[in-house]
PDB file of C-alpha atoms and ligand atoms in Angstrom:
ATOM      1  CA  UNK A 231      -5.951  -5.158  12.735  1.00 88.00           C
ATOM      2  CA  UNK A 232      -9.082  -3.696  11.485  1.00 89.00           C
ATOM      3  CA  UNK A 233     -10.673  -4.186   7.854  1.00 94.00           C
ATOM      4  CA  UNK A 234      -8.810  -4.888   4.224  1.00 96.00           C
ATOM      5  CA  UNK A 235      -8.326  -1.405   3.412  1.00 95.00           C
ATOM      6  CA  UNK A 236      -7.493  -2.201  -0.516  1.00 96.00           C
ATOM      7  CA  UNK A 237      -5.828  -4.526  -3.072  1.00 97.00           C
ATOM      8  CA  UNK A 238      -2.785  -3.374  -4.785  1.00 96.00           C
ATOM      9  CA  UNK A 239      -2.701  -4.349  -8.524  1.00 97.00           C
ATOM     10  CA  UNK A 240       0.804  -4.084 -10.214  1.00 97.00           C
ATOM     11  CA  UNK A 241       0.481  -2.787 -13.906  1.00 97.00           C
ATOM     12  CA  UNK A 242       3.268  -1.667 -16.371  1.00 96.00           C
ATOM     13  CA  UNK A 243       1.382   0.845 -18.079  1.00 95.00           C
ATOM     14  CA  UNK A 244      -1.240   2.952 -16.057  1.00 97.00           C
ATOM     15  CA  UNK A 245      -3.055   4.208 -19.220  1.00 96.00           C
ATOM     16  CA  UNK A 246      -3.527   1.027 -20.433  1.00 97.00           C
ATOM     17  CA  UNK A 247      -4.784  -0.531 -17.199  1.00 97.00           C
ATOM     18  CA  UNK A 248      -7.314   2.122 -16.614  1.00 98.00           C
ATOM     19  CA  UNK A 249      -8.891   1.756 -19.756  1.00 97.00           C
ATOM     20  CA  UNK A 250      -9.614  -1.700 -18.079  1.00 97.00           C
ATOM     21  CA  UNK A 251     -10.439  -0.984 -14.724  1.00 98.00           C
ATOM     22  CA  UNK A 252     -12.143   2.314 -15.315  1.00 98.00           C
ATOM     23  CA  UNK A 253     -14.668   0.570 -17.376  1.00 98.00           C
ATOM     24  CA  UNK A 254     -14.945  -2.630 -15.327  1.00 98.00           C
ATOM     25  CA  UNK A 255     -15.664  -0.739 -11.948  1.00 98.00           C
ATOM     26  CA  UNK A 256     -17.445   2.089 -13.483  1.00 98.00           C
ATOM     27  CA  UNK A 257     -15.281   4.469 -11.102  1.00 98.00           C
ATOM     28  CA  UNK A 258     -12.580   7.297 -11.401  1.00 97.00           C
ATOM     29  CA  UNK A 259      -9.401   6.581  -9.396  1.00 98.00           C
ATOM     30  CA  UNK A 260      -7.474   9.396  -7.401  1.00 95.00           C
ATOM     31  CA  UNK A 261      -4.077   9.403  -9.145  1.00 95.00           C
ATOM     32  CA  UNK A 262      -1.257  10.113  -6.680  1.00 91.00           C
ATOM     33  CA  UNK A 263       2.585  10.023  -7.132  1.00 89.00           C
ATOM     34  CA  UNK A 264       4.220   8.380  -4.204  1.00 83.00           C
ATOM     35  CA  UNK A 265       8.016   9.422  -4.229  1.00 84.00           C
ATOM     36  CA  UNK A 266       9.052   7.409  -1.828  1.00 78.00           C
ATOM     37  CA  UNK A 267       8.093   4.141  -3.885  1.00 80.00           C
ATOM     38  CA  UNK A 268       8.823   5.754  -6.967  1.00 90.00           C
ATOM     39  CA  UNK A 269       5.397   4.597  -8.430  1.00 92.00           C
ATOM     40  CA  UNK A 270       2.082   6.136  -9.528  1.00 94.00           C
ATOM     41  CA  UNK A 271      -0.676   5.058  -7.696  1.00 93.00           C
ATOM     42  CA  UNK A 272      -4.474   4.866  -8.687  1.00 96.00           C
ATOM     43  CA  UNK A 273      -6.746   4.461  -6.008  1.00 95.00           C
ATOM     44  CA  UNK A 274     -10.530   3.585  -6.809  1.00 97.00           C
ATOM     45  CA  UNK A 275     -13.501   4.120  -4.248  1.00 97.00           C
ATOM     46  CA  UNK A 276     -13.866   0.454  -4.214  1.00 97.00           C
ATOM     47  CA  UNK A 277     -10.135  -0.284  -2.698  1.00 96.00           C
ATOM     48  CA  UNK A 278      -8.551  -1.643  -5.875  1.00 97.00           C
ATOM     49  CA  UNK A 279      -5.440   0.257  -6.294  1.00 96.00           C
ATOM     50  CA  UNK A 280      -3.527  -0.028  -9.667  1.00 97.00           C
ATOM     51  CA  UNK A 281       0.555   0.848  -8.916  1.00 96.00           C
ATOM     52  CA  UNK A 282       2.667   1.706 -11.900  1.00 97.00           C
ATOM     53  CA  UNK A 283       6.223   2.266 -11.972  1.00 96.00           C
ATOM     54  CA  UNK A 284       7.911   5.638 -12.523  1.00 93.00           C
ATOM     55  CA  UNK A 285      11.426   4.314 -13.137  1.00 89.00           C
ATOM     56  CA  UNK A 286      13.220   1.584 -13.898  1.00 88.00           C
ATOM     57  CA  UNK A 287      14.609   0.991 -10.686  1.00 88.00           C
ATOM     58  CA  UNK A 288      11.054   0.986  -8.695  1.00 88.00           C
ATOM     59  CA  UNK A 289      10.061  -1.873  -6.451  1.00 85.00           C
ATOM     60  CA  UNK A 290       7.258  -2.482  -8.938  1.00 92.00           C
ATOM     61  CA  UNK A 291       9.502  -2.755 -11.939  1.00 93.00           C
ATOM     62  CA  UNK A 292      11.352  -5.491 -10.010  1.00 90.00           C
ATOM     63  CA  UNK A 293       7.854  -7.495  -9.206  1.00 91.00           C
ATOM     64  CA  UNK A 294       6.774  -6.645 -12.944  1.00 96.00           C
ATOM     65  CA  UNK A 295       9.528  -8.131 -14.253  1.00 95.00           C
ATOM     66  CA  UNK A 296       9.754 -11.063 -12.298  1.00 93.00           C
ATOM     67  CA  UNK A 297       5.905 -11.938 -11.846  1.00 92.00           C
ATOM     68  CA  UNK A 298       4.128  -9.823 -14.565  1.00 95.00           C
ATOM     69  CA  UNK A 299       1.176  -7.717 -13.673  1.00 96.00           C
ATOM     70  CA  UNK A 300      -1.333  -9.102 -11.476  1.00 96.00           C
ATOM     71  CA  UNK A 301      -1.959  -8.675  -7.481  1.00 96.00           C
ATOM     72  CA  UNK A 302       0.802  -7.279  -5.500  1.00 95.00           C
ATOM     73  CA  UNK A 303      -0.402  -6.445  -2.227  1.00 95.00           C
ATOM     74  CA  UNK A 304      -3.187  -6.693   0.488  1.00 97.00           C
ATOM     75  CA  UNK A 305      -3.396  -3.832   2.828  1.00 96.00           C
ATOM     76  CA  UNK A 306      -4.845  -4.228   6.101  1.00 97.00           C
ATOM     77  CA  UNK A 307      -5.655  -0.983   8.281  1.00 97.00           C
ATOM     78  CA  UNK A 308      -4.659  -0.757  11.671  1.00 97.00           C
ATOM     79  CA  UNK A 309      -5.449   1.755  14.791  1.00 95.00           C
ATOM     80  CA  UNK A 310      -1.862   1.882  15.779  1.00 96.00           C
ATOM     81  CA  UNK A 311       0.978   0.965  13.307  1.00 97.00           C
ATOM     82  CA  UNK A 312       3.684   1.318  15.798  1.00 97.00           C
ATOM     83  CA  UNK A 313       1.949  -0.869  18.497  1.00 97.00           C
ATOM     84  CA  UNK A 314       1.256  -3.626  15.674  1.00 97.00           C
ATOM     85  CA  UNK A 315       4.964  -3.375  14.521  1.00 97.00           C
ATOM     86  CA  UNK A 316       6.400  -3.802  17.806  1.00 97.00           C
ATOM     87  CA  UNK A 317       4.001  -6.723  18.574  1.00 97.00           C
ATOM     88  CA  UNK A 318       5.103  -8.407  15.167  1.00 97.00           C
ATOM     89  CA  UNK A 319       8.677  -7.742  15.732  1.00 95.00           C
ATOM     90  CA  UNK A 320       8.264  -9.616  19.293  1.00 96.00           C
ATOM     91  CA  UNK A 321       7.000 -12.582  17.392  1.00 95.00           C
ATOM     92  CA  UNK A 322       9.607 -12.817  14.784  1.00 94.00           C
ATOM     93  CA  UNK A 323       7.622 -11.942  11.825  1.00 95.00           C
ATOM     94  CA  UNK A 324       9.797 -10.702   9.297  1.00 96.00           C
ATOM     95  CA  UNK A 325       9.239  -7.031   8.242  1.00 96.00           C
ATOM     96  CA  UNK A 326      10.273  -5.060   5.119  1.00 95.00           C
ATOM     97  CA  UNK A 327       9.638  -1.826   7.210  1.00 94.00           C
ATOM     98  CA  UNK A 328      10.549  -2.060  10.618  1.00 94.00           C
ATOM     99  CA  UNK A 329       9.004   1.570  11.158  1.00 96.00           C
ATOM    100  CA  UNK A 330       6.361   2.732   9.535  1.00 96.00           C
ATOM    101  CA  UNK A 331       7.071   5.158   6.602  1.00 91.00           C
ATOM    102  CA  UNK A 332       4.751   7.766   4.571  1.00 86.00           C
ATOM    103  CA  UNK A 333       2.113   6.395   2.459  1.00 80.00           C
ATOM    104  CA  UNK A 334      -0.468   7.943   0.167  1.00 74.00           C
ATOM    105  CA  UNK A 335      -2.597  10.979   1.515  1.00 75.00           C
ATOM    106  CA  UNK A 336      -0.747  11.211   4.875  1.00 83.00           C
ATOM    107  CA  UNK A 337      -1.166   7.537   6.103  1.00 90.00           C
ATOM    108  CA  UNK A 338       1.471   5.832   7.779  1.00 95.00           C
ATOM    109  CA  UNK A 339       2.638   2.373   6.137  1.00 93.00           C
ATOM    110  CA  UNK A 340       4.793  -0.683   6.607  1.00 95.00           C
ATOM    111  CA  UNK A 341       5.216  -3.741   4.771  1.00 94.00           C
ATOM    112  CA  UNK A 342       5.451  -7.386   6.310  1.00 96.00           C
ATOM    113  CA  UNK A 343       7.950  -9.507   4.142  1.00 95.00           C
ATOM    114  CA  UNK A 344       6.004 -11.936   1.931  1.00 93.00           C
ATOM    115  CA  UNK A 345       7.807 -14.855   3.239  1.00 93.00           C
ATOM    116  CA  UNK A 346       6.128 -14.105   6.571  1.00 92.00           C
ATOM    117  CA  UNK A 347       2.771 -14.533   5.199  1.00 92.00           C
ATOM    118  CA  UNK A 348       2.736 -17.358   2.604  1.00 93.00           C
ATOM    119  CA  UNK A 349       3.787 -15.479  -0.359  1.00 92.00           C
ATOM    120  CA  UNK A 350       1.516 -12.572   0.015  1.00 95.00           C
ATOM    121  CA  UNK A 351       2.964  -9.000   0.470  1.00 95.00           C
ATOM    122  CA  UNK A 352       0.889  -7.497   3.192  1.00 97.00           C
ATOM    123  CA  UNK A 353       0.873  -3.994   4.091  1.00 95.00           C
ATOM    124  CA  UNK A 354      -0.157  -2.117   7.112  1.00 97.00           C
ATOM    125  CA  UNK A 355      -1.662   1.208   7.126  1.00 96.00           C
ATOM    126  CA  UNK A 356      -2.623   3.647   9.685  1.00 96.00           C
ATOM    127  CA  UNK A 357      -4.943   6.640   8.230  1.00 90.00           C
ATOM    128  CA  UNK A 358      -4.191   9.972   8.565  1.00 80.00           C
ATOM    129  CA  UNK A 359      -7.327  10.905  10.414  1.00 67.00           C
ATOM    130  CA  UNK A 360      -6.979   8.460  13.077  1.00 48.00           C
ATOM    131  CA  UNK A 361      -7.357  10.001  16.478  1.00 53.00           C
ATOM    132  CA  UNK A 362      -5.067   8.007  18.713  1.00 51.00           C
ATOM    133  CA  UNK A 363      -3.364  11.313  19.524  1.00 54.00           C
ATOM    134  CA  UNK A 364      -6.434  12.633  20.664  1.00 48.00           C
ATOM    135  CA  UNK A 365      -6.043  15.940  19.135  1.00 46.00           C
ATOM    136  CA  UNK A 366      -6.622  17.368  15.559  1.00 45.00           C
ATOM    137  CA  UNK A 367      -5.087  20.157  13.141  1.00 44.00           C
ATOM    138  CA  UNK A 368      -1.592  19.779  14.432  1.00 42.00           C
ATOM    139  CA  UNK A 369       0.046  17.423  11.975  1.00 46.00           C
ATOM    140  CA  UNK A 370      -0.001  19.243   8.822  1.00 42.00           C
TER     141      UNK A 370
HETATM  142 CO1   CO B 188      -1.329  -0.048  -1.482  1.00 51.26          CO
END
């Protein structure tokens, strides 16, 4: 486990939320459509990520209906997500994703179940430019 990579904030309306956060942070986010999660994600350079649902059946829609807007997840960067997931599975930590799935910007991510972390949804993230394979330019 390395550093906190970002904190995800669930919002119902991305434009309304951006009106607040662009001003508050004095930054402009990179906005990306994450098809696997059916969300739009706006990532600010400082590490705040706004997540808005694309559709009513998005996991974020369910979160918003239940808990309203607010902090949704904390993401920790890891060197080797496969090794970390194997380690956690060995310790019977409850995982939402038993293996890594594609994340923003070519990263690989996996969520732990909030029940495993005192009610906090924890995301592990292995960024695309990790050098664990010891080579470059062969992935995309
Ligand atoms: Co995130």
